[in-house]
CSV table of N, CA and C in Angstrom, one decimal:
chain,number,residue,atom,x,y,z
A,2,UNK,N,0.8,-1.2,0.0
A,2,UNK,CA,0.0,0.0,0.0
A,2,UNK,C,0.9,1.3,0.0
A,3,UNK,N,2.0,1.2,0.6
A,3,UNK,CA,2.9,2.4,0.7
A,3,UNK,C,3.4,2.9,-0.7
A,4,UNK,N,3.3,2.0,-1.7
A,4,UNK,CA,3.9,2.4,-3.0
A,4,UNK,C,2.8,3.1,-3.9
A,5,UNK,N,1.6,3.3,-3.4
A,5,UNK,CA,0.6,3.9,-4.2
A,5,UNK,C,0.9,5.4,-4.4
A,6,UNK,N,1.3,6.1,-3.4
A,6,UNK,CA,1.6,7.6,-3.5
A,6,UNK,C,2.7,7.8,-4.5
A,7,UNK,N,3.9,7.1,-4.4
A,7,UNK,CA,4.9,7.3,-5.3
A,7,UNK,C,4.5,6.9,-6.8
A,8,UNK,N,3.7,5.9,-6.9
A,8,UNK,CA,3.3,5.4,-8.2
A,8,UNK,C,2.4,6.5,-8.9
A,9,UNK,N,1.6,7.2,-8.1
A,9,UNK,CA,0.8,8.3,-8.7
A,9,UNK,C,1.7,9.4,-9.1
A,10,UNK,N,2.6,9.8,-8.3
A,10,UNK,CA,3.5,10.9,-8.6
A,10,UNK,C,4.3,10.5,-9.9
A,11,UNK,N,4.8,9.3,-10.0
A,11,UNK,CA,5.6,8.9,-11.2
A,11,UNK,C,4.7,8.9,-12.4
A,12,UNK,N,3.5,8.5,-12.3
A,12,UNK,CA,2.5,8.5,-13.4
A,12,UNK,C,2.3,9.9,-13.9
A,13,UNK,N,2.0,10.8,-12.9
A,13,UNK,CA,1.8,12.2,-13.3
A,13,UNK,C,3.0,12.8,-14.0
A,14,UNK,N,4.2,12.5,-13.5
A,14,UNK,CA,5.4,13.0,-14.1
A,14,UNK,C,5.5,12.5,-15.6
A,15,UNK,N,5.2,11.3,-15.8
A,15,UNK,CA,5.2,10.8,-17.2
A,15,UNK,C,4.2,11.4,-18.1
A,16,UNK,N,3.0,11.7,-17.6
A,16,UNK,CA,1.9,12.4,-18.3
A,16,UNK,C,2.4,13.8,-18.7
A,17,UNK,N,3.0,14.5,-17.7
A,17,UNK,CA,3.4,15.9,-18.0
A,17,UNK,C,4.6,15.8,-19.0
A,18,UNK,N,5.4,14.8,-18.9
A,18,UNK,CA,6.5,14.7,-19.9
A,18,UNK,C,6.0,14.5,-21.3
A,19,UNK,N,4.9,13.9,-21.5
A,19,UNK,CA,4.3,13.7,-22.8
A,19,UNK,C,3.8,15.0,-23.4
A,20,UNK,N,3.5,16.0,-22.6
A,20,UNK,CA,3.0,17.3,-23.0
A,20,UNK,C,4.0,18.4,-23.1
A,21,UNK,N,5.2,18.0,-23.5
A,21,UNK,CA,6.3,19.0,-23.5
A,21,UNK,C,6.7,19.4,-24.9
A,22,UNK,N,7.4,20.5,-25.0
A,22,UNK,CA,7.9,21.0,-26.3
A,22,UNK,C,9.4,20.7,-26.4
A,23,UNK,N,9.8,20.2,-27.5
A,23,UNK,CA,11.2,19.9,-27.7
A,23,UNK,C,11.8,20.9,-28.7
A,24,UNK,N,13.0,21.4,-28.5
A,24,UNK,CA,13.7,22.3,-29.4
A,24,UNK,C,15.1,21.8,-29.6
A,25,UNK,N,15.7,22.0,-30.8
A,25,UNK,CA,17.1,21.8,-31.0
A,25,UNK,C,17.8,23.1,-30.9
A,26,UNK,N,18.8,23.1,-30.0
A,26,UNK,CA,19.5,24.4,-29.8
A,26,UNK,C,21.0,24.1,-29.9
A,27,UNK,N,21.7,25.2,-30.2
A,27,UNK,CA,23.2,25.1,-30.2
A,27,UNK,C,23.8,25.6,-28.8
A,28,UNK,N,24.8,25.0,-28.4
A,28,UNK,CA,25.5,25.4,-27.2
A,28,UNK,C,26.5,26.6,-27.7
A,29,UNK,N,26.3,27.7,-27.1
A,29,UNK,CA,27.1,28.9,-27.5
A,29,UNK,C,28.4,28.9,-26.7
A,30,UNK,N,28.4,28.6,-25.4
A,30,UNK,CA,29.5,28.8,-24.6
A,30,UNK,C,29.4,28.0,-23.3
A,31,UNK,N,30.5,27.6,-22.8
A,31,UNK,CA,30.6,26.9,-21.5
A,31,UNK,C,31.7,27.6,-20.7
A,32,UNK,N,31.5,27.6,-19.4
A,32,UNK,CA,32.5,28.2,-18.5
A,32,UNK,C,32.6,27.4,-17.2
A,33,UNK,N,33.8,27.0,-16.8
A,33,UNK,CA,34.0,26.3,-15.6
A,33,UNK,C,34.2,27.4,-14.5
A,34,UNK,N,33.3,27.4,-13.5
A,34,UNK,CA,33.4,28.4,-12.5
A,34,UNK,C,33.9,27.8,-11.2
A,35,UNK,N,34.3,28.7,-10.2
A,35,UNK,CA,34.7,28.1,-8.9
A,35,UNK,C,33.6,27.3,-8.2
A,36,UNK,N,34.0,26.5,-7.3
A,36,UNK,CA,33.1,25.7,-6.5
A,36,UNK,C,32.5,24.6,-7.3
A,37,UNK,N,33.2,24.1,-8.3
A,37,UNK,CA,32.7,23.0,-9.2
A,37,UNK,C,31.4,23.3,-9.9
A,38,UNK,N,31.2,24.6,-10.3
A,38,UNK,CA,30.0,24.9,-11.1
A,38,UNK,C,30.3,25.1,-12.5
A,39,UNK,N,29.5,24.6,-13.4
A,39,UNK,CA,29.7,24.8,-14.9
A,39,UNK,C,28.5,25.6,-15.4
A,40,UNK,N,28.8,26.6,-16.2
A,40,UNK,CA,27.8,27.4,-16.8
A,40,UNK,C,27.7,27.0,-18.3
A,41,UNK,N,26.5,26.6,-18.7
A,41,UNK,CA,26.3,26.3,-20.1
A,41,UNK,C,25.3,27.3,-20.7
A,42,UNK,N,25.7,27.8,-21.9
A,42,UNK,CA,24.9,28.9,-22.5
A,42,UNK,C,24.4,28.4,-23.9
A,43,UNK,N,23.1,28.5,-24.1
A,43,UNK,CA,22.4,28.0,-25.3
A,43,UNK,C,21.9,29.1,-26.1
A,44,UNK,N,21.7,28.9,-27.4
A,44,UNK,CA,21.0,29.9,-28.3
A,44,UNK,C,19.5,29.9,-27.8
A,45,UNK,N,18.9,31.1,-27.9
A,45,UNK,CA,17.5,31.3,-27.6
A,45,UNK,C,16.7,31.3,-28.9
A,46,UNK,N,15.7,30.4,-29.0
A,46,UNK,CA,14.9,30.4,-30.2
A,46,UNK,C,14.1,31.6,-30.4
A,47,UNK,N,13.9,32.0,-31.6
A,47,UNK,CA,13.0,33.2,-31.8
A,47,UNK,C,11.6,33.0,-31.3
A,48,UNK,N,11.0,34.0,-30.7
A,48,UNK,CA,9.7,34.0,-30.2
A,48,UNK,C,9.5,33.1,-29.0
A,49,UNK,N,10.7,32.7,-28.3
A,49,UNK,CA,10.6,31.9,-27.1
A,49,UNK,C,10.5,32.8,-25.9
A,50,UNK,N,9.4,32.7,-25.2
A,50,UNK,CA,9.2,33.5,-23.9
A,50,UNK,C,9.1,32.6,-22.7
A,51,UNK,N,9.7,33.0,-21.7
A,51,UNK,CA,9.7,32.2,-20.4
A,51,UNK,C,9.7,33.2,-19.2
A,52,UNK,N,9.4,32.6,-18.1
A,52,UNK,CA,9.3,33.4,-16.8
A,52,UNK,C,10.6,33.2,-16.0
A,53,UNK,N,11.0,34.1,-15.2
A,53,UNK,CA,12.1,33.9,-14.3
A,53,UNK,C,11.8,32.7,-13.4
A,54,UNK,N,12.9,31.9,-13.3
A,54,UNK,CA,12.7,30.7,-12.4
A,54,UNK,C,12.2,29.5,-13.2
A,55,UNK,N,12.0,29.6,-14.5
A,55,UNK,CA,11.5,28.5,-15.3
A,55,UNK,C,12.6,27.4,-15.3
A,56,UNK,N,12.2,26.2,-15.2
A,56,UNK,CA,13.2,25.1,-15.2
A,56,UNK,C,13.1,24.2,-16.4
A,57,UNK,N,14.2,23.5,-16.7
A,57,UNK,CA,14.3,22.6,-17.8
A,57,UNK,C,14.8,21.2,-17.3
A,58,UNK,N,14.5,20.2,-18.1
A,58,UNK,CA,15.1,18.9,-17.8
A,58,UNK,C,16.1,18.6,-18.8
A,59,UNK,N,17.3,18.3,-18.4
A,59,UNK,CA,18.5,18.1,-19.3
A,59,UNK,C,18.9,16.7,-19.3
A,60,UNK,N,19.1,16.1,-20.4
A,60,UNK,CA,19.7,14.8,-20.6
A,60,UNK,C,20.8,14.7,-21.6
A,61,UNK,N,21.9,14.1,-21.3
A,61,UNK,CA,22.9,14.0,-22.3
A,61,UNK,C,23.1,12.5,-22.6
A,62,UNK,N,22.8,12.2,-23.9
A,62,UNK,CA,22.8,10.8,-24.3
A,62,UNK,C,24.2,10.2,-24.3
A,63,UNK,N,25.2,11.0,-24.3
A,63,UNK,CA,26.6,10.4,-24.2
A,63,UNK,C,26.9,9.8,-22.9
A,64,UNK,N,26.2,10.3,-21.9
A,64,UNK,CA,26.4,9.7,-20.5
A,64,UNK,C,25.4,8.6,-20.2
A,65,UNK,N,24.1,9.0,-20.2
A,65,UNK,CA,23.0,8.1,-19.9
A,65,UNK,C,21.7,8.7,-20.4
A,66,UNK,N,21.2,8.2,-21.5
A,66,UNK,CA,20.1,8.8,-22.2
A,66,UNK,C,18.8,8.9,-21.4
A,67,UNK,N,18.6,8.0,-20.4
A,67,UNK,CA,17.4,8.0,-19.7
A,67,UNK,C,17.5,8.8,-18.4
A,68,UNK,N,18.6,9.4,-18.1
A,68,UNK,CA,18.8,10.1,-16.9
A,68,UNK,C,18.6,11.6,-17.1
A,69,UNK,N,17.5,12.2,-16.5
A,69,UNK,CA,17.2,13.6,-16.7
A,69,UNK,C,17.5,14.4,-15.4
A,70,UNK,N,18.0,15.6,-15.6
A,70,UNK,CA,18.3,16.5,-14.4
A,70,UNK,C,17.6,17.8,-14.6
A,71,UNK,N,16.8,18.1,-13.5
A,71,UNK,CA,16.1,19.4,-13.5
A,71,UNK,C,17.0,20.5,-13.2
A,72,UNK,N,17.0,21.5,-14.0
A,72,UNK,CA,17.9,22.7,-13.8
A,72,UNK,C,17.1,24.0,-14.0
A,73,UNK,N,17.4,25.0,-13.2
A,73,UNK,CA,16.8,26.3,-13.4
A,73,UNK,C,17.5,27.1,-14.4
A,74,UNK,N,16.7,27.8,-15.3
A,74,UNK,CA,17.3,28.7,-16.2
A,74,UNK,C,17.9,29.9,-15.5
A,75,UNK,N,19.1,30.2,-15.7
A,75,UNK,CA,19.7,31.3,-14.9
A,75,UNK,C,19.9,32.6,-15.7
A,76,UNK,N,19.5,32.5,-17.0
A,76,UNK,CA,19.4,33.7,-17.8
A,76,UNK,C,18.1,34.5,-17.5
A,77,UNK,N,18.2,35.8,-17.7
A,77,UNK,CA,17.0,36.6,-17.5
A,77,UNK,C,16.1,36.6,-18.8
A,78,UNK,N,14.8,36.7,-18.6
A,78,UNK,CA,13.9,36.7,-19.8
A,78,UNK,C,14.3,37.7,-20.9
A,79,UNK,N,14.9,38.8,-20.6
A,79,UNK,CA,15.2,39.8,-21.6
A,79,UNK,C,16.5,39.5,-22.3
A,80,UNK,N,17.3,38.6,-21.9
A,80,UNK,CA,18.5,38.2,-22.6
A,80,UNK,C,18.3,37.4,-23.8
A,81,UNK,N,19.2,37.4,-24.8
A,81,UNK,CA,19.0,36.7,-26.1
A,81,UNK,C,19.6,35.3,-26.1
A,82,UNK,N,19.8,34.8,-24.9
A,82,UNK,CA,20.3,33.4,-24.8
A,82,UNK,C,19.7,32.8,-23.6
A,83,UNK,N,19.9,31.4,-23.5
A,83,UNK,CA,19.4,30.7,-22.3
A,83,UNK,C,20.7,30.1,-21.6
A,84,UNK,N,20.7,30.1,-20.3
A,84,UNK,CA,21.8,29.5,-19.6
A,84,UNK,C,21.4,28.7,-18.4
A,85,UNK,N,22.2,27.7,-18.0
A,85,UNK,CA,22.0,27.0,-16.8
A,85,UNK,C,23.3,26.9,-16.1
A,86,UNK,N,23.3,26.8,-14.8
A,86,UNK,CA,24.5,26.6,-14.0
A,86,UNK,C,24.3,25.2,-13.3
A,87,UNK,N,25.4,24.4,-13.5
A,87,UNK,CA,25.3,23.0,-13.0
A,87,UNK,C,26.4,22.8,-11.9
A,88,UNK,N,26.0,22.5,-10.7
A,88,UNK,CA,26.9,22.2,-9.6
A,88,UNK,C,27.3,20.7,-9.7
A,89,UNK,N,28.6,20.4,-9.9
A,89,UNK,CA,29.1,19.1,-10.0
A,89,UNK,C,29.1,18.4,-8.6
A,90,UNK,N,28.1,17.5,-8.4
A,90,UNK,CA,28.0,16.8,-7.2
A,90,UNK,C,28.0,15.3,-7.3
A,91,UNK,N,27.3,14.8,-8.4
A,91,UNK,CA,27.2,13.3,-8.6
A,91,UNK,C,28.0,12.9,-9.8
A,92,UNK,N,27.9,11.7,-10.2
A,92,UNK,CA,28.7,11.2,-11.4
A,92,UNK,C,28.3,11.9,-12.7
A,93,UNK,N,27.0,12.1,-12.9
A,93,UNK,CA,26.5,12.7,-14.2
A,93,UNK,C,27.0,14.1,-14.3
A,94,UNK,N,26.9,14.9,-13.2
A,94,UNK,CA,27.3,16.3,-13.3
A,94,UNK,C,28.8,16.5,-13.3
A,95,UNK,N,29.6,15.5,-12.8
A,95,UNK,CA,31.0,15.5,-12.9
A,95,UNK,C,31.4,15.2,-14.3
A,96,UNK,N,30.7,14.2,-15.0
A,96,UNK,CA,31.0,13.9,-16.4
A,96,UNK,C,30.8,15.1,-17.3
A,97,UNK,N,29.7,15.9,-17.0
A,97,UNK,CA,29.4,17.1,-17.8
A,97,UNK,C,30.5,18.1,-17.6
A,98,UNK,N,30.9,18.3,-16.4
A,98,UNK,CA,32.0,19.3,-16.1
A,98,UNK,C,33.3,18.9,-16.8
A,99,UNK,N,33.6,17.6,-16.7
A,99,UNK,CA,34.9,17.1,-17.3
A,99,UNK,C,34.8,17.2,-18.8
A,100,UNK,N,33.6,17.0,-19.4
A,100,UNK,CA,33.5,17.1,-20.8
A,100,UNK,C,33.8,18.5,-21.3
A,101,UNK,N,33.3,19.5,-20.6
A,101,UNK,CA,33.5,20.9,-21.0
A,101,UNK,C,34.8,21.5,-20.5
A,102,UNK,N,35.7,20.7,-19.9
A,102,UNK,CA,37.0,21.2,-19.4
A,102,UNK,C,37.8,21.6,-20.6
A,103,UNK,N,38.3,22.8,-20.6
A,103,UNK,CA,39.1,23.4,-21.8
A,103,UNK,C,40.2,22.5,-22.2
A,104,UNK,N,40.8,21.7,-21.3
A,104,UNK,CA,41.9,20.9,-21.7
A,104,UNK,C,41.4,19.7,-22.5
A,105,UNK,N,40.1,19.4,-22.4
A,105,UNK,CA,39.6,18.2,-23.2
A,105,UNK,C,38.7,18.7,-24.4
A,106,UNK,N,38.5,20.0,-24.5
A,106,UNK,CA,37.5,20.5,-25.4
A,106,UNK,C,38.1,21.2,-26.6
A,107,UNK,N,37.5,20.9,-27.8
A,107,UNK,CA,37.9,21.7,-29.0
A,107,UNK,C,36.6,22.4,-29.5
A,108,UNK,N,36.8,23.5,-30.1
A,108,UNK,CA,35.6,24.3,-30.6
A,108,UNK,C,34.7,23.5,-31.4
A,109,UNK,N,35.2,22.6,-32.2
A,109,UNK,CA,34.3,21.8,-33.1
A,109,UNK,C,33.6,20.7,-32.3
A,110,UNK,N,33.9,20.4,-31.1
A,110,UNK,CA,33.3,19.4,-30.3
A,110,UNK,C,32.1,19.8,-29.5
A,111,UNK,N,31.7,21.1,-29.6
A,111,UNK,CA,30.5,21.5,-28.8
A,111,UNK,C,29.3,20.8,-29.4
A,112,UNK,N,28.6,20.1,-28.5
A,112,UNK,CA,27.4,19.3,-29.0
A,112,UNK,C,26.3,20.3,-29.2
A,113,UNK,N,25.3,19.8,-30.0
A,113,UNK,CA,24.0,20.5,-30.2
A,113,UNK,C,23.1,20.0,-29.1
A,114,UNK,N,22.2,20.9,-28.7
A,114,UNK,CA,21.2,20.5,-27.8
A,114,UNK,C,20.1,20.0,-28.7
A,115,UNK,N,19.7,18.7,-28.6
A,115,UNK,CA,18.9,18.1,-29.6
A,115,UNK,C,17.8,17.2,-28.9
A,116,UNK,N,16.7,17.0,-29.6
A,116,UNK,CA,15.7,16.1,-29.1
A,116,UNK,C,15.9,14.7,-29.7
A,117,UNK,N,16.9,14.6,-30.7
A,117,UNK,CA,17.1,13.3,-31.3
A,117,UNK,C,18.5,12.8,-30.9
A,118,UNK,N,18.5,11.5,-30.5
A,118,UNK,CA,19.8,11.0,-30.1
A,118,UNK,C,20.8,10.9,-31.3
A,119,UNK,N,22.0,11.4,-31.1
A,119,UNK,CA,23.0,11.4,-32.2
A,119,UNK,C,24.2,10.6,-31.6
A,120,UNK,N,25.1,10.3,-32.5
A,120,UNK,CA,26.4,9.7,-32.1
A,120,UNK,C,27.2,10.7,-31.3
A,121,UNK,N,27.9,10.3,-30.3
A,121,UNK,CA,28.7,11.2,-29.5
A,121,UNK,C,27.8,11.8,-28.4
A,122,UNK,N,28.1,13.0,-28.0
A,122,UNK,CA,27.3,13.6,-26.9
A,122,UNK,C,26.3,14.6,-27.5
A,123,UNK,N,25.1,14.3,-27.2
A,123,UNK,CA,24.0,15.3,-27.5
A,123,UNK,C,23.2,15.5,-26.3
A,124,UNK,N,22.6,16.6,-26.2
A,124,UNK,CA,21.8,16.9,-25.0
A,124,UNK,C,20.4,17.2,-25.4
A,125,UNK,N,19.5,16.9,-24.5
A,125,UNK,CA,18.1,17.1,-24.7
A,125,UNK,C,17.5,18.1,-23.7
A,126,UNK,N,16.9,19.1,-24.1
A,126,UNK,CA,16.3,20.1,-23.2
A,126,UNK,C,14.8,19.9,-23.4
A,127,UNK,N,14.1,19.7,-22.3
A,127,UNK,CA,12.7,19.5,-22.3
A,127,UNK,C,12.1,20.7,-21.5
A,128,UNK,N,11.4,21.6,-22.2
A,128,UNK,CA,10.8,22.8,-21.6
A,128,UNK,C,9.4,22.4,-21.2
A,129,UNK,N,9.1,22.5,-19.9
A,129,UNK,CA,7.8,22.3,-19.4
A,129,UNK,C,6.9,23.5,-19.8
A,130,UNK,N,5.7,23.2,-20.3
A,130,UNK,CA,4.8,24.2,-20.8
A,130,UNK,C,3.9,24.6,-19.7
A,131,UNK,N,3.8,25.8,-19.4
A,131,UNK,CA,2.9,26.4,-18.4
A,131,UNK,C,1.9,27.2,-19.2
A,132,UNK,N,0.8,27.5,-18.5
A,132,UNK,CA,-0.3,28.3,-19.1
A,132,UNK,C,0.2,29.6,-19.7
A,133,UNK,N,1.0,30.3,-19.0
A,133,UNK,CA,1.5,31.6,-19.4
A,133,UNK,C,2.8,31.6,-20.1
A,134,UNK,N,3.2,30.4,-20.5
A,134,UNK,CA,4.5,30.3,-21.3
A,134,UNK,C,4.2,30.0,-22.7
A,135,UNK,N,4.7,30.9,-23.6
A,135,UNK,CA,4.5,30.7,-25.0
A,135,UNK,C,5.7,30.2,-25.6
A,136,UNK,N,5.6,29.1,-26.4
A,136,UNK,CA,6.8,28.5,-26.9
A,136,UNK,C,6.5,28.1,-28.4
A,137,UNK,N,7.0,28.9,-29.3
A,137,UNK,CA,6.7,28.7,-30.7
A,137,UNK,C,8.0,28.0,-31.4
A,138,UNK,N,7.8,26.9,-32.0
A,138,UNK,CA,8.9,26.2,-32.7
A,138,UNK,C,8.6,26.1,-34.1
């Protein structure tokens, strides 16, 4: 009986995931910051509007395609790019930080943020749709 509550939450999460918008975006820039934080900056699609504090679910198929991480957008709605800051704490976030380490990275290696799995590292951004969020693709 104790598994009914978590099962309901899991089911609701899957239903919400089916009602999401997917966009393919380019990674503009990455920066390794102090305290094991990595900033990842993406292109902002035209006509994409969001609210401060909006969050995304990020997955990198090069690490584990089924593992999603919820991250808050750290760019302001008036800026012409989207960004997230990722604190390296677990295995997935450390792999992400090490991947963008300048000693391992070449300009041509920057992956695309994509909804389609590709060879190598690709990332998936899933934008949750809210009533007051307009997302035109």
